[in-house]
Coordinates of C-alpha atoms in Angstrom, one line a residue:
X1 CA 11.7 -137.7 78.2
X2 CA 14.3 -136.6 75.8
X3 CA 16.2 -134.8 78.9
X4 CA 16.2 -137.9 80.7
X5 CA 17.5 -139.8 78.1
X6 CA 20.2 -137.1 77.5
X7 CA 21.0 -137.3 81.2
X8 CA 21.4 -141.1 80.9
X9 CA 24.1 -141.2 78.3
X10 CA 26.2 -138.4 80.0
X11 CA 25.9 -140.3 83.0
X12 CA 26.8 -143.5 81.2
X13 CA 29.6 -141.7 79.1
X14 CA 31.6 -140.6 82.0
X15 CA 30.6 -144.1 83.8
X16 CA 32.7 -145.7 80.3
X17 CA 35.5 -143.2 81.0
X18 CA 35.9 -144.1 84.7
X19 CA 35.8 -148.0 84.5
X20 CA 38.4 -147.1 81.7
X21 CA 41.0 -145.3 83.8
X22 CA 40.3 -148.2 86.7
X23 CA 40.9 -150.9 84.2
X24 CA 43.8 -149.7 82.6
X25 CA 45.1 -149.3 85.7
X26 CA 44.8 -153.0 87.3
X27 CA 46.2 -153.9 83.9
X28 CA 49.2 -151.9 84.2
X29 CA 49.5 -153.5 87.9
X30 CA 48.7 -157.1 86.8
X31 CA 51.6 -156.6 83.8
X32 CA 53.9 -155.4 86.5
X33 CA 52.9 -158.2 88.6
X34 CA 53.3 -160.7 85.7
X35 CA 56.7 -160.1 85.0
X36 CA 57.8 -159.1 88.1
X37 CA 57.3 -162.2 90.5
X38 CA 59.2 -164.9 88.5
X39 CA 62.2 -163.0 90.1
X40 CA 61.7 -164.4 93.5
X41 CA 61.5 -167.9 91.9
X42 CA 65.4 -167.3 92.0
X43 CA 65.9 -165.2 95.3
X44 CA 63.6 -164.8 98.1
X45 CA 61.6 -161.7 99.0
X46 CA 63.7 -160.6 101.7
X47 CA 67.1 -161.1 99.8
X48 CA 65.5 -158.8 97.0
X49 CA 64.1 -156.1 99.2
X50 CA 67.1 -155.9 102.2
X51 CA 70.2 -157.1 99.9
X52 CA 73.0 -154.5 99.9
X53 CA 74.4 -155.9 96.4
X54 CA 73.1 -154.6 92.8
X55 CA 75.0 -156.7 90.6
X56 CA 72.5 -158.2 87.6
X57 CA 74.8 -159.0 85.2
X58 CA 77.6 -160.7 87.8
X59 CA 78.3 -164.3 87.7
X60 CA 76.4 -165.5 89.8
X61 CA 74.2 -162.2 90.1
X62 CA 73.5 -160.1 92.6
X63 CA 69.8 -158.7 93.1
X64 CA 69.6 -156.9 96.4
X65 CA 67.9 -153.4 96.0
X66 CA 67.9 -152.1 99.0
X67 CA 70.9 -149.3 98.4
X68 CA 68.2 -148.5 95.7
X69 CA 65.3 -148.5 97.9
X70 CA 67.4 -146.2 100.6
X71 CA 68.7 -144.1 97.5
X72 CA 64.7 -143.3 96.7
X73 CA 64.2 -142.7 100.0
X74 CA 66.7 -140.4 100.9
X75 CA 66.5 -138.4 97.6
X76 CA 62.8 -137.8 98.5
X77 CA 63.7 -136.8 102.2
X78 CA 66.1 -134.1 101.2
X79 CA 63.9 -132.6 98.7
X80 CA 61.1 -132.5 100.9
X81 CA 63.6 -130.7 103.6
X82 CA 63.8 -127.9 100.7
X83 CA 60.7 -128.0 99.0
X84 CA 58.1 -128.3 101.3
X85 CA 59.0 -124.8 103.5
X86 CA 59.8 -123.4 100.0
X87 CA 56.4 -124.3 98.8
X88 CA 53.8 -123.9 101.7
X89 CA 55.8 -120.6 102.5
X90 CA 54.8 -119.4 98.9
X91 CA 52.0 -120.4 99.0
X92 CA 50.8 -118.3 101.9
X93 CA 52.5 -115.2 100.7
X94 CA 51.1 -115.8 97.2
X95 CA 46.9 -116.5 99.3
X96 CA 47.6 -113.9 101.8
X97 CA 50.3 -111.9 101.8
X98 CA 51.5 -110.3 98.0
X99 CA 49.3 -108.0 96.2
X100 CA 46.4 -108.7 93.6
X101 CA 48.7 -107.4 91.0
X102 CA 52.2 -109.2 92.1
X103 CA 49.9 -112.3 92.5
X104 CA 48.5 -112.0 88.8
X105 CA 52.1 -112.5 87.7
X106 CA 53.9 -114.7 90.6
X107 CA 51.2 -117.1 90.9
X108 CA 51.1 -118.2 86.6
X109 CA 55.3 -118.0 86.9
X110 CA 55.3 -120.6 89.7
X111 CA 53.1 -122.4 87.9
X112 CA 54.9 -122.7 84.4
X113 CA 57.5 -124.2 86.6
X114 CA 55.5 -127.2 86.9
X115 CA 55.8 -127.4 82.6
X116 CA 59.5 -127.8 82.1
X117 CA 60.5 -130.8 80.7
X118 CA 62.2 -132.9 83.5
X119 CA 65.5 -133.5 81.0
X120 CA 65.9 -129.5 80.6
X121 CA 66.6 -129.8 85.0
X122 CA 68.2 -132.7 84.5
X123 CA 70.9 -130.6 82.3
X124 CA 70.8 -128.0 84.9
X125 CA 71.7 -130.3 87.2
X126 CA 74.4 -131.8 85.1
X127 CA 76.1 -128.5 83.5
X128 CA 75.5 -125.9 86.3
X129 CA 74.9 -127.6 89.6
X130 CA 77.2 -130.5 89.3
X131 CA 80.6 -128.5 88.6
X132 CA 79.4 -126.0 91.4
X133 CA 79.3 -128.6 93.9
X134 CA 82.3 -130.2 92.5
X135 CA 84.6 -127.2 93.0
X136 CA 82.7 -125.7 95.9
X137 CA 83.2 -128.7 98.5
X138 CA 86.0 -130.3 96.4
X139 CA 84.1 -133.6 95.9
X140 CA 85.2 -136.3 93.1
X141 CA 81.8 -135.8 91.3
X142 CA 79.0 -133.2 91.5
X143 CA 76.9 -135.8 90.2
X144 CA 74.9 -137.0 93.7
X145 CA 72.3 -137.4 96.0
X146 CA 72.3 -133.8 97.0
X147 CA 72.2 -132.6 93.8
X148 CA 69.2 -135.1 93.0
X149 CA 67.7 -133.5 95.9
X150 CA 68.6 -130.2 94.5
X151 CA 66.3 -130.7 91.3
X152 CA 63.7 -132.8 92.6
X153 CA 63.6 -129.8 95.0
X154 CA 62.8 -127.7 92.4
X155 CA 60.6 -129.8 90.3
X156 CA 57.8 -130.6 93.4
X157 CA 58.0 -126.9 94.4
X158 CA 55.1 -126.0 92.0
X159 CA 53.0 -128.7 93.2
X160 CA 53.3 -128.1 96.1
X161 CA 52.8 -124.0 96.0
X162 CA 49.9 -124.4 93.6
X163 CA 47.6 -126.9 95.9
X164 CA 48.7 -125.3 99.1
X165 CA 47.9 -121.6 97.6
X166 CA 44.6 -123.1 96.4
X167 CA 44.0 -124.6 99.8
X168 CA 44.7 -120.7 101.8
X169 CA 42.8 -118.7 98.9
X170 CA 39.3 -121.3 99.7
X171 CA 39.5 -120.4 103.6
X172 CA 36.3 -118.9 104.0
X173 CA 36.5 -115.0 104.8
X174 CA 34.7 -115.0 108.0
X175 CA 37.0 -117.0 109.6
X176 CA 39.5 -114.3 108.6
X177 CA 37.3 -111.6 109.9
X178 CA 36.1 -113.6 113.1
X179 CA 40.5 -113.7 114.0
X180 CA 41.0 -109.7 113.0
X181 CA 38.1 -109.3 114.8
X182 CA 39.3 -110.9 118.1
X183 CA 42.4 -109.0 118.3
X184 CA 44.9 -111.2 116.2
X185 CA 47.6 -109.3 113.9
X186 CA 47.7 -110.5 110.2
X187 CA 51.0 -113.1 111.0
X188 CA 48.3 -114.6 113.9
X189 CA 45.4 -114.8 112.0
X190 CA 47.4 -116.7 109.1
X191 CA 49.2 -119.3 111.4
X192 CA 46.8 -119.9 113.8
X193 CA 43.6 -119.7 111.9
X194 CA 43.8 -119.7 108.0
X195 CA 46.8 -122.5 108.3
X196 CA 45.0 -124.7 110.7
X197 CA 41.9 -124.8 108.2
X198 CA 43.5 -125.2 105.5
X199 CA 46.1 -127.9 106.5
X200 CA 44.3 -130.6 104.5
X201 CA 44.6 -129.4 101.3
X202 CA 48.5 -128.7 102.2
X203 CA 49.3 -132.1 103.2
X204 CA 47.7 -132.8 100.3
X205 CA 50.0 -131.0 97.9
X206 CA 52.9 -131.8 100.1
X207 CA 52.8 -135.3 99.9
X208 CA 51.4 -135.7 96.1
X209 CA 54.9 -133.8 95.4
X210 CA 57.1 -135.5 97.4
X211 CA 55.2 -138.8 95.2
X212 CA 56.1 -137.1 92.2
X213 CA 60.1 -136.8 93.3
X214 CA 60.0 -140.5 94.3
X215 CA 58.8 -141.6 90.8
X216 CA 61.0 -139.3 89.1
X217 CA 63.2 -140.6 86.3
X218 CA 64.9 -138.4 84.3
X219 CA 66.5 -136.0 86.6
X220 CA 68.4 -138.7 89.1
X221 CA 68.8 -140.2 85.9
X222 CA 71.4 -137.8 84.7
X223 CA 72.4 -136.1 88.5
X224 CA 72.2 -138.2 90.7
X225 CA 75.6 -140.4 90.0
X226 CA 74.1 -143.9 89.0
X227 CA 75.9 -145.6 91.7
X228 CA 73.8 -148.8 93.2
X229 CA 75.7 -148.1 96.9
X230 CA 74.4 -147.3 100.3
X231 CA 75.3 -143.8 101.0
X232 CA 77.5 -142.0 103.8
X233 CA 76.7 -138.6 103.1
X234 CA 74.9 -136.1 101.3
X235 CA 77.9 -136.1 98.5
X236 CA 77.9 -139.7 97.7
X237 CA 76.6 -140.6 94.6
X238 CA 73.6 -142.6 94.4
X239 CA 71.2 -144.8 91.7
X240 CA 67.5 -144.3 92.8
X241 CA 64.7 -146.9 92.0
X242 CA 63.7 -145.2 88.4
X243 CA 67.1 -144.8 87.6
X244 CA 68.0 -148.2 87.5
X245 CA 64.7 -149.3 85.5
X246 CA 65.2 -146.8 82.8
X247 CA 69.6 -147.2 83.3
X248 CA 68.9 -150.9 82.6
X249 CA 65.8 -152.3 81.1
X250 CA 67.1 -151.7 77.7
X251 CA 70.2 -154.0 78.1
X252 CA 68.4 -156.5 80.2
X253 CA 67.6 -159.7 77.8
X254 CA 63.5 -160.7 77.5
X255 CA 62.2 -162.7 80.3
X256 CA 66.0 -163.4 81.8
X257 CA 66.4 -162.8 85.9
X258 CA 67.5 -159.2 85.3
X259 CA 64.5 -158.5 83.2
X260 CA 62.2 -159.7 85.8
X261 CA 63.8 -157.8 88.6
X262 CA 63.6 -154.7 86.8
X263 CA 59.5 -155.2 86.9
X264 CA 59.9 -156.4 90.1
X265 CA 61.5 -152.7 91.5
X266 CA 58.7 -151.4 89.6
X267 CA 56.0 -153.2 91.5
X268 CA 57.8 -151.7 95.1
X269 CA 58.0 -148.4 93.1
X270 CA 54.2 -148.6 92.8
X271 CA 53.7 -149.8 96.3
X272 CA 56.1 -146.5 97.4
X273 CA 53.2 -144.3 95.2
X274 CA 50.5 -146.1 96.6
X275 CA 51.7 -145.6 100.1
X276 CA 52.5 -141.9 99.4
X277 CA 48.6 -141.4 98.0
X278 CA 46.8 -143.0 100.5
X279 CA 48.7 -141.0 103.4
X280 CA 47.0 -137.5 101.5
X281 CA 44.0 -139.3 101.4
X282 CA 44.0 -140.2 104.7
X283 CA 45.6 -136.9 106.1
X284 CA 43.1 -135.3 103.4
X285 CA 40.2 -137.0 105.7
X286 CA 41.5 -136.6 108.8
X287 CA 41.4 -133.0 109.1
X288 CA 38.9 -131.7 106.8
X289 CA 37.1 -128.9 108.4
X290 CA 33.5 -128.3 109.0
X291 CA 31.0 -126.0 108.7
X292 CA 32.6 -122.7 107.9
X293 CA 35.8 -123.6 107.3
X294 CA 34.8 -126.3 105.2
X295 CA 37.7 -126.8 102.2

């Protein structure tokens, strides 16, 4: 009796803690909601979302985010174009490839990565990158999209790496065996078997890091030029979604228009994370293995 009743309040306990983490969440949504709709009292939805003007303090104002919405987008594009082969190629040398010993210290090293404080890249970006590019392809300002790709780049590799290594490492060893055993060379077995089983988990950490560079707000913050413009090119300089919250919400007067359309970029910031989260649990889903090479 006294083991069921110890049972019962673990059970309840971490029932408390869930419900917790669920309700603080629909708060923080129905806060952003809140403050956020009042804003389309004084524009409509689709001059918010597909304007190509960002000017909240003009006379009258301007509140069209989509050269913030494209700026997001296209910072999280370019970092995936260098991250993601970055990672997932790590990753598999790290599972299958490097020695127990070279693992033991490559594998914690790509990890710490993942610890840095996002305004320590941000002043890489801003010291080092920026007056590289800048005197490299003789540009007006290092400060830009493709730097902001640069460091969110470097800030989702870890992510990435880690879930993706974890992924390869859980591939059960007969299927390994079965492929060696069949006649495949190492590079075959690892693309066309251990890769294939373990592509869940690596969409997984592909697309939960690419979610962390689209929320990111220090680091385009500080590098990626702060300029609320549709860009022509990788050198332009652009003002991402969570720039212009944390850029601006500090100077934007309580409950005025601006104030509202800052929470209102949050709540399509949050439906941009949502989006990204439910793709890796649908991709997650969709090609989880089974039997054997169950992950």
């Amino acid at each position: 009796m006294k083991r069921q009743n110890k049972e019962g309040l673990i059970r309840n306990f971490f029932f408390i803690i869930a419900f917790m983490s669920i309700a603080v969440l629909l708060l923080i949504l129905f806060f952003l909601v809140k403050a956020g709709v009042p804003i389309f009292e004084k524009v409509s939805i689709g001059e918010f979302i597909f304007g190509t003007y960002w000017y909240p303090t003009a006379s009258p104002p301007d509140f069209g985010i989509l050269p913030l919405i494209l700026a997001s987008v296209f910072v999280t594009l370019c970092s995936a174009v260098l991250a993601v082969p970055l990672g997932v190629m790590t990753a598999i040398y790290l599972a299958e490839i490097a020695s127990p010993r070279l693992k033991e210290i490559a594998k914690p090293a790509v990890e710490l990565l993942a610890s840095l404080p996002s305004v320590v890249i941000g002043f890489f970006g801003m010291v080092v990158v920026a007056p590289f590019l800048q005197e490299t392809f003789d540009l007006a300002t290092g400060l830009n999209l493709f730097n902001a790709s640069l460091m969110l780049a470097f800030m989702s590799v870890p992510t990435i790496c880690t879930i993706s290594e974890d992924a390869i490492s859980s591939v059960p060893r007969e299927l390994k065996e079965a492929s060696l055993a069949l006649g495949a060379n190492r590079i075959e077995s690892i693309f066309r078997v251990i890769v294939p089983a373990s592509i869940s988990g690596i969409s997984t950490g592909v697309i939960l890091g690419m979610a962390r560079a689209i929320g990111e707000t220090m680091v385009v913050l500080m590098v990626a030029g702060g300029a609320a413009m549709i860009p022509g090119s990788l050198f332009d300089p652009v003002r991402p979604m969570p720039a212009s919250i944390a850029a601006e919400m500090a100077e934007a007067p309580f409950q005025s228009a601006h104030y509202h359309a800052l929470f209102a970029i949050g709540m399509i910031l949050f439906v941009f994370n949502l989006l990204f989260n439910s793709i890796a649990d649908y991709i997650s889903h969709k090609h989880r293995q089974v039997g054997a090479a169950t992950l």
